[in-house]
PDB file of C-alpha atoms in Angstrom:
ATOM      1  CA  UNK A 522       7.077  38.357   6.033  1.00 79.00           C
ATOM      2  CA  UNK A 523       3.423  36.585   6.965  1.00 87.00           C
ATOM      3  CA  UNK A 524       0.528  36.551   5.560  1.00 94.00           C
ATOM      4  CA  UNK A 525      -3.149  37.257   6.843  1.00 96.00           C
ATOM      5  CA  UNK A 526      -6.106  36.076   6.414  1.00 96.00           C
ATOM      6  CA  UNK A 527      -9.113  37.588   7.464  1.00 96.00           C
ATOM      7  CA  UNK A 528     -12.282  35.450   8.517  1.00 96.00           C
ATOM      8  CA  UNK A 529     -15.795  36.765   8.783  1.00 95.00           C
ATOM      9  CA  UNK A 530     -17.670  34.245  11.137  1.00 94.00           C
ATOM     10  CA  UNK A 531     -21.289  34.407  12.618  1.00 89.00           C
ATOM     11  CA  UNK A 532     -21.997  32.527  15.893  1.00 84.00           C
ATOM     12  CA  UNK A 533     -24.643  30.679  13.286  1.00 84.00           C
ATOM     13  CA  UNK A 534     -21.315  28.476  11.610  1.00 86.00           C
ATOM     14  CA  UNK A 535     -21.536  31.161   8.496  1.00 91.00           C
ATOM     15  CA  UNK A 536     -17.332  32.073   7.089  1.00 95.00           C
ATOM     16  CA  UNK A 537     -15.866  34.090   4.756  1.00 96.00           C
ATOM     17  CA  UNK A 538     -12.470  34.754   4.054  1.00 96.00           C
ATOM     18  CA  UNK A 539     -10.325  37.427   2.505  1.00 93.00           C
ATOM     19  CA  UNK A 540      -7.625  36.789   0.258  1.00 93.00           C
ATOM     20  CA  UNK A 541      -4.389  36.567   1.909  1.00 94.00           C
ATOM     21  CA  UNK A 542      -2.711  40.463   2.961  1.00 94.00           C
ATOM     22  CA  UNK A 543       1.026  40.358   2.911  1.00 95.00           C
ATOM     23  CA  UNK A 544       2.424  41.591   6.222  1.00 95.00           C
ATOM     24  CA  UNK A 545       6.028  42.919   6.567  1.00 96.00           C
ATOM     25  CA  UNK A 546       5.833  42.970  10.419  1.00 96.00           C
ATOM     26  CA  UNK A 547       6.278  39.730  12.663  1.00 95.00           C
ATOM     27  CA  UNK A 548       4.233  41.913  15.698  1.00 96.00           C
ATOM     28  CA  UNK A 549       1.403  44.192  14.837  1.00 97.00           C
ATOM     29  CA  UNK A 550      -1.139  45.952  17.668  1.00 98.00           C
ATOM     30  CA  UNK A 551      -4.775  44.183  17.341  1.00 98.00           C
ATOM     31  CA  UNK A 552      -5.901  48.045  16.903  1.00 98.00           C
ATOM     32  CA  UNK A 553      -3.346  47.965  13.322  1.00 97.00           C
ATOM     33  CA  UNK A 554      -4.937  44.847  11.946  1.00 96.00           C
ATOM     34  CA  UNK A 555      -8.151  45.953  12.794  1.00 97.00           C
ATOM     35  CA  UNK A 556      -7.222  49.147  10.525  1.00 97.00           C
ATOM     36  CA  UNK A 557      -5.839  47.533   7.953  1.00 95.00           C
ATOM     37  CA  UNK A 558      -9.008  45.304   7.587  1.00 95.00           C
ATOM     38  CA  UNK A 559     -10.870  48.116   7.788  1.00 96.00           C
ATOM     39  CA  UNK A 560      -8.526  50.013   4.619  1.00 94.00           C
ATOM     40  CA  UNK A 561      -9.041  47.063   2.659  1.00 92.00           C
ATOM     41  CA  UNK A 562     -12.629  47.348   2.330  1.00 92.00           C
ATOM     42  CA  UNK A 563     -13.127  51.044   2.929  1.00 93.00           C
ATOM     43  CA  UNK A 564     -10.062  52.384   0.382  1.00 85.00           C
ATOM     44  CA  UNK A 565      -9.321  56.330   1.297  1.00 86.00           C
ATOM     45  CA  UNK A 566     -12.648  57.459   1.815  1.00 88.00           C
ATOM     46  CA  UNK A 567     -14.607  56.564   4.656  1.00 90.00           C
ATOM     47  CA  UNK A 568     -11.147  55.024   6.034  1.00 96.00           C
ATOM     48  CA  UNK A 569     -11.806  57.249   9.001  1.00 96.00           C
ATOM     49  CA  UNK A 570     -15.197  56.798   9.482  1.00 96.00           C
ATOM     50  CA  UNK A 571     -15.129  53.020   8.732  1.00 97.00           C
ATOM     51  CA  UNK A 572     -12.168  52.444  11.696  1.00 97.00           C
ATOM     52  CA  UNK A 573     -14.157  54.558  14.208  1.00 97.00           C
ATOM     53  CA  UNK A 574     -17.240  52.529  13.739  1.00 96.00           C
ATOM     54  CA  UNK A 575     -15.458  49.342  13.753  1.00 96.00           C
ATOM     55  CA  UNK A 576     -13.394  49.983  17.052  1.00 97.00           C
ATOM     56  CA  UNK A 577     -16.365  51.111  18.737  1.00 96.00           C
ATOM     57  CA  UNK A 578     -18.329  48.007  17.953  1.00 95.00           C
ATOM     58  CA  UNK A 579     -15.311  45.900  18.838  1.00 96.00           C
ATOM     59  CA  UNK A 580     -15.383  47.822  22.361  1.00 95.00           C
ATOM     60  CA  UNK A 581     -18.805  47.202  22.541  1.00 93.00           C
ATOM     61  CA  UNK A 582     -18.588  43.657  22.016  1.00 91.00           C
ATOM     62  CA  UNK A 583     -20.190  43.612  18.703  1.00 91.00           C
ATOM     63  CA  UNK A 584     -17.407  41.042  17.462  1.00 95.00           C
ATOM     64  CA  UNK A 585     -14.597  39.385  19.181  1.00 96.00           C
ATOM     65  CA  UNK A 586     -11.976  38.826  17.391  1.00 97.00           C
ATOM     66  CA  UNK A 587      -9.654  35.271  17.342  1.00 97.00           C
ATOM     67  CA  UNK A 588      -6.122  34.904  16.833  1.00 96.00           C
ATOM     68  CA  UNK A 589      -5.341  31.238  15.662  1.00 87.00           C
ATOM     69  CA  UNK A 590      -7.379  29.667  18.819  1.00 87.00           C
ATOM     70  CA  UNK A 591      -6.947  32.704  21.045  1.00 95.00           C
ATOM     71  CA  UNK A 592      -9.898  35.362  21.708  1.00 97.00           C
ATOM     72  CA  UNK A 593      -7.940  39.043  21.476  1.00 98.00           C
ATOM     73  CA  UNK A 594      -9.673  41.158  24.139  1.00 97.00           C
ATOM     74  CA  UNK A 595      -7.455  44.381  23.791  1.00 98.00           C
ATOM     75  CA  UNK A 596      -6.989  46.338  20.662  1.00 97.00           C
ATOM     76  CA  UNK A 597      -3.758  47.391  22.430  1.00 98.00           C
ATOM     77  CA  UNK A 598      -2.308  43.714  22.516  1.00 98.00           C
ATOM     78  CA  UNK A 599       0.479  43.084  20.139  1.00 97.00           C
ATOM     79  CA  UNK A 600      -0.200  39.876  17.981  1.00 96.00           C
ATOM     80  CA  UNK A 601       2.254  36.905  16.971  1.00 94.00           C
ATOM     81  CA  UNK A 602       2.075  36.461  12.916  1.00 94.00           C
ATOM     82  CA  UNK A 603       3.405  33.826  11.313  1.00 92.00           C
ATOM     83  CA  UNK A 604       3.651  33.015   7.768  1.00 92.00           C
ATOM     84  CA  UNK A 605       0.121  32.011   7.434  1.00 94.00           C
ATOM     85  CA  UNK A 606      -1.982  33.778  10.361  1.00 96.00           C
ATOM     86  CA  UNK A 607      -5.921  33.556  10.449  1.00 96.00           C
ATOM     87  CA  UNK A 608      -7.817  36.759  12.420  1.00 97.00           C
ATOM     88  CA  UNK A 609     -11.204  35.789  12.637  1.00 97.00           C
ATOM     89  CA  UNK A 610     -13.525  38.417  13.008  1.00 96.00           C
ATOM     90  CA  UNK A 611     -16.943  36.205  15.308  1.00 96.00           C
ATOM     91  CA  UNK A 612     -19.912  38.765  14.542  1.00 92.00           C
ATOM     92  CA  UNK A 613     -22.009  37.728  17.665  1.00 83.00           C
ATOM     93  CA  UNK A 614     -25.492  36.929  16.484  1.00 67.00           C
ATOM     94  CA  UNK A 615     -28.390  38.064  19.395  1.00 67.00           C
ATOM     95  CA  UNK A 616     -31.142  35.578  20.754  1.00 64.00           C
ATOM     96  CA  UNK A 617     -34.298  35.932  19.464  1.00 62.00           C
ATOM     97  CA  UNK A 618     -36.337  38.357  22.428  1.00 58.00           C
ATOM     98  CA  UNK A 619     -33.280  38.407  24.083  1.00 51.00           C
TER      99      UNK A 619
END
């Protein structure tokens, strides 16, 4: 069993992290840590919602998301997690007039 932590980063040097989420599996889909992200903030309701909005921003390239030093492109990937594994959600921040 691992542990993850999630990271909330801006492009502008700005982090927050979650407490640590246990994690039974040693592979888990980028789409499944995305959700469970998404449960622990959300709870039951919304959950739905929440995940929707949150995979469509991810497609959109609202946020990239980082795997120890790798950038996770495909919410379909399966992830490596080790006993202490940081996701790192980068919110991209947009130029000004740009």
């Amino acid at each position: 069993m691992g542990t993850v932590t999630f990271v909330d980063e801006t492009t502008l040097g700005d982090r927050t992290a979650s407490a640590p989420l246990a994690v039974p599996e040693e592979r888990l889909p980028l789409r499944e840590l995305i959700a469970r992200r998404v449960a622990l903030e959300t709870g039951p309701e919304g959950y739905g919602a929440a995940l929707a909005r949150t995979l469509d921003a991810f497609s959109r390239n609202g946020f990239l998301v980082l795997v120890g030093d790798r950038q996770i492109e495909d919410p379909d990937e399966t992830v490596a997690l080790g006993p202490d594994t940081e996701v790192v959600f980068l919110r991209l921040v947009p130029l000004v007039g740009g």
